[in-house]
XYZ file of C-alpha atoms in Angstrom:
278
model
C 31.066 -19.930 -2.864
C 28.360 -17.805 -0.356
C 29.293 -14.386 1.423
C 26.521 -12.396 3.529
C 26.757 -9.013 4.674
C 26.715 -8.046 8.745
C 25.615 -5.141 10.588
C 27.915 -2.905 10.310
C 27.314 -2.513 6.213
C 23.730 -2.254 7.159
C 24.778 0.176 9.990
C 27.517 2.155 6.966
C 24.652 1.796 4.530
C 21.996 3.959 6.732
C 24.652 6.047 8.143
C 25.621 7.298 4.024
C 22.239 7.716 3.178
C 21.273 10.038 5.852
C 24.598 11.913 5.191
C 23.110 11.814 1.398
C 19.911 12.743 2.389
C 21.635 15.504 4.609
C 23.612 17.093 2.229
C 21.194 17.004 -0.802
C 18.850 19.375 0.833
C 20.067 21.826 -0.301
C 20.532 21.282 -3.363
C 18.088 21.390 -6.548
C 15.433 18.823 -7.402
C 17.323 18.131 -11.098
C 20.731 17.158 -8.800
C 19.178 15.374 -6.844
C 17.656 13.409 -9.577
C 21.152 13.523 -10.866
C 22.828 11.527 -8.034
C 20.421 9.361 -7.610
C 20.332 8.617 -11.232
C 23.901 8.126 -10.958
C 24.319 5.717 -7.978
C 21.761 3.658 -9.713
C 23.983 3.401 -12.695
C 27.016 2.375 -10.914
C 24.863 0.107 -8.928
C 23.793 -1.363 -12.362
C 27.404 -1.671 -13.697
C 28.148 -3.805 -10.898
C 26.055 -6.265 -11.418
C 26.184 -6.244 -14.596
C 30.515 -7.211 -14.137
C 29.547 -10.091 -11.259
C 30.457 -7.972 -8.161
C 27.225 -9.042 -5.981
C 27.299 -12.160 -7.389
C 28.737 -14.878 -4.345
C 26.264 -12.438 -1.827
C 24.317 -14.957 -0.120
C 21.239 -12.972 -0.737
C 21.667 -12.972 -4.944
C 22.540 -16.356 -4.491
C 19.236 -17.215 -2.529
C 17.805 -14.789 -5.399
C 19.136 -16.803 -8.416
C 17.103 -20.459 -6.384
C 14.520 -18.796 -6.223
C 13.718 -16.330 -8.986
C 10.178 -17.982 -10.094
C 9.222 -18.029 -6.698
C 10.079 -14.592 -6.313
C 8.608 -13.180 -9.119
C 5.159 -15.377 -8.921
C 5.082 -14.248 -5.296
C 5.218 -10.614 -6.295
C 2.522 -10.799 -8.874
C 0.243 -12.073 -5.739
C 1.492 -9.747 -3.815
C 0.623 -6.506 -5.632
C -2.525 -8.634 -6.512
C -3.617 -9.128 -3.163
C -2.626 -5.416 -2.375
C -5.006 -4.384 -5.358
C -8.015 -6.564 -4.340
C -8.005 -6.109 -0.988
C -7.782 -2.170 -1.716
C -10.165 -2.361 -4.656
C -12.877 -4.107 -1.890
C -11.340 -1.273 1.036
C -13.363 1.284 -1.698
C -16.119 -0.799 -2.232
C -17.226 -0.518 1.707
C -15.623 3.356 2.332
C -17.228 5.227 -0.435
C -21.062 4.586 0.195
C -20.186 4.787 3.654
C -18.459 8.436 3.340
C -21.773 9.355 0.996
C -24.131 8.412 3.808
C -22.197 10.203 6.453
C -22.406 13.296 3.962
C -25.188 13.336 3.259
C -27.107 12.621 6.973
C -24.241 14.253 9.916
C -25.773 11.901 12.448
C -24.553 9.098 10.706
C -20.807 10.007 10.538
C -20.118 9.485 14.469
C -21.002 5.692 14.518
C -19.460 5.028 11.079
C -16.650 6.469 12.546
C -16.071 4.297 15.119
C -17.264 1.550 14.029
C -13.881 1.714 11.240
C -11.912 3.166 14.022
C -12.519 0.462 16.413
C -11.149 -2.226 13.722
C -7.939 -0.493 13.646
C -7.190 -0.930 17.659
C -7.451 -4.663 16.975
C -3.097 -5.758 15.706
C -3.066 -6.775 12.321
C -2.034 -10.515 13.530
C -4.658 -11.156 16.127
C -7.808 -9.625 13.315
C -6.171 -12.335 9.816
C -6.141 -14.676 12.360
C -10.071 -14.600 13.869
C -11.464 -14.734 10.529
C -9.853 -17.345 9.764
C -12.223 -19.409 12.257
C -14.937 -16.699 10.980
C -14.633 -17.397 7.286
C -15.402 -20.818 7.955
C -18.618 -20.397 10.400
C -19.754 -18.681 7.490
C -18.393 -20.915 5.025
C -20.456 -24.018 6.317
C -23.891 -21.453 7.099
C -23.542 -20.621 3.393
C -21.528 -23.645 1.513
C -23.064 -21.987 -1.475
C -19.657 -19.397 -1.197
C -17.170 -22.138 -1.550
C -17.991 -21.978 -5.586
C -17.402 -18.987 -5.610
C -13.629 -19.999 -4.583
C -13.956 -18.553 -1.189
C -11.682 -20.329 1.552
C -11.434 -19.644 5.674
C -7.503 -19.903 4.668
C -5.966 -18.372 1.429
C -6.472 -14.914 -0.308
C -10.377 -14.748 0.982
C -9.157 -13.702 5.190
C -5.993 -11.516 3.712
C -8.084 -9.251 1.345
C -10.459 -9.060 3.981
C -9.044 -7.717 6.803
C -6.234 -5.668 5.183
C -9.810 -3.936 3.349
C -10.702 -3.237 6.809
C -7.991 -1.496 8.090
C -7.543 0.291 4.296
C -11.406 1.586 5.044
C -11.034 4.036 7.718
C -8.425 6.672 6.135
C -10.398 6.082 2.323
C -13.399 7.292 4.461
C -11.966 9.896 6.090
C -10.082 10.418 2.850
C -13.626 10.608 0.958
C -15.749 12.418 3.305
C -13.435 15.153 4.031
C -12.894 16.269 0.522
C -16.740 16.078 -0.327
C -17.027 18.085 2.837
C -14.221 20.662 1.698
C -15.643 22.196 -0.965
C -15.944 25.831 -0.900
C -19.255 26.995 0.135
C -20.070 29.755 -2.441
C -18.998 27.613 -5.233
C -21.096 24.650 -4.220
C -23.368 28.122 -3.669
C -23.124 29.342 -7.309
C -23.548 26.279 -8.939
C -27.095 25.588 -6.895
C -28.502 29.176 -7.977
C -27.755 28.269 -11.808
C -30.458 26.116 -11.329
C -27.348 21.911 -10.851
C -29.331 18.781 -9.405
C -27.485 17.346 -6.132
C -26.180 14.893 -8.385
C -24.974 17.503 -10.830
C -23.697 19.374 -8.204
C -21.449 16.630 -6.442
C -19.819 15.228 -9.975
C -18.876 18.760 -11.673
C -18.140 21.254 -8.007
C -17.528 19.086 -5.046
C -15.460 15.469 -6.973
C -12.867 17.747 -8.619
C -12.348 20.089 -6.123
C -12.019 17.139 -3.211
C -9.496 14.867 -5.860
C -6.481 16.421 -3.617
C -8.022 14.805 -0.455
C -8.998 11.998 -2.263
C -5.278 11.336 -3.404
C -3.660 11.820 -0.048
C -5.980 9.565 1.335
C -5.270 7.013 -1.042
C -1.687 7.407 -0.786
C -1.914 6.447 2.879
C -4.067 2.956 1.624
C -2.210 2.025 -1.365
C 0.872 2.202 0.966
C -0.519 0.399 4.053
C -2.341 -2.677 1.270
C 1.039 -3.691 0.094
C 2.487 -3.312 3.978
C -0.728 -5.388 5.792
C -0.687 -8.076 2.869
C 2.712 -8.969 3.539
C 0.514 -10.775 6.557
C -1.206 -12.989 3.843
C 1.634 -15.306 4.691
C 0.567 -16.391 7.356
C -2.857 -17.397 6.839
C -1.911 -19.563 3.256
C -2.594 -16.336 0.829
C 1.077 -16.457 -0.781
C 3.036 -13.161 -1.910
C 6.243 -12.116 -0.727
C 5.197 -12.149 2.992
C 5.361 -16.291 2.654
C 8.809 -16.127 2.377
C 9.601 -13.645 4.776
C 7.523 -16.068 7.347
C 9.350 -19.121 5.700
C 12.571 -17.274 6.666
C 11.338 -17.061 10.242
C 10.707 -20.289 10.395
C 14.072 -21.229 9.101
C 15.901 -18.642 11.102
C 17.590 -17.754 6.948
C 17.806 -13.902 6.979
C 18.047 -13.870 3.416
C 15.039 -15.368 2.920
C 13.496 -12.659 5.210
C 15.534 -10.217 3.243
C 14.183 -11.601 -0.388
C 10.764 -11.043 0.908
C 11.235 -8.154 2.214
C 13.143 -5.739 0.673
C 10.932 -5.832 -2.794
C 7.771 -4.822 0.007
C 9.639 -2.085 0.978
C 10.788 -1.026 -2.151
C 6.893 -1.078 -3.493
C 5.734 0.297 -0.661
C 8.646 3.661 -1.154
C 7.604 3.613 -5.049
C 3.941 3.833 -4.474
C 4.264 6.704 -1.819
C 6.354 8.634 -4.782
C 4.150 7.525 -7.222
C 1.061 9.113 -5.395
C 2.060 11.509 -3.757
C 3.287 12.915 -7.285
C -0.573 12.476 -8.111
C -1.115 14.042 -5.380
C 0.329 17.156 -5.597
C -0.662 16.871 -9.600
C -4.454 17.299 -8.767
C -3.411 20.043 -6.392
C -1.576 22.590 -8.167
C -4.892 21.648 -10.965
C -7.305 22.019 -8.246
């Protein structure tokens, strides 16, 4: 037997969560954490007792558990690869913009232009672009690159992440206290030493803020990789769309939402900690 949850249930859940959030806003942080822990404990007990076993979403998960777990790991790997590539692009450009003010305008305009392109269009446009590149340089195929698969998904996501990372790195370098920089220079420190020992420590909260935005964006954007054969949780979402299967769509979308919320909470905590230590 399978039972689905109707729209009224989800509307009631959203309303209840909003009411709880409004009521909990006036409570101390420890009490809010306690209430959240109790709610999770109740859900865990209900799950253990088999109350949700007949829900269609749970039945779908049971049937596809191995595929969902593999898609989750693939999704995290794609997001991490895109974030790493974006850092490789953004950090040198931020350093160039910091050292040469004239470069900041063109770099910012170029990275900003990417944001104007709809994500779906960029993912699709990279397929023929990579095909032409691989045709001109067949040796790249030996590195595992392909016009369809992880390459366009990682590259497109990295291009979107480059702007917030570039802004964060550049803003962090610029935001260093001029008095601290002048004092370090008066002590005879080189520019490299000033950057390592003065600018970077003072800029870490700004870096963390940009990293938080980029991490959440990466988790969300690589979902579109399912359209270009990259796999991940997006493949489940688009498979569900093709079959008009709501449960399959939720099976891919709910973990993406949960991952984004967890990543936002973790990086926000890191940002606050660095801000307190700065």
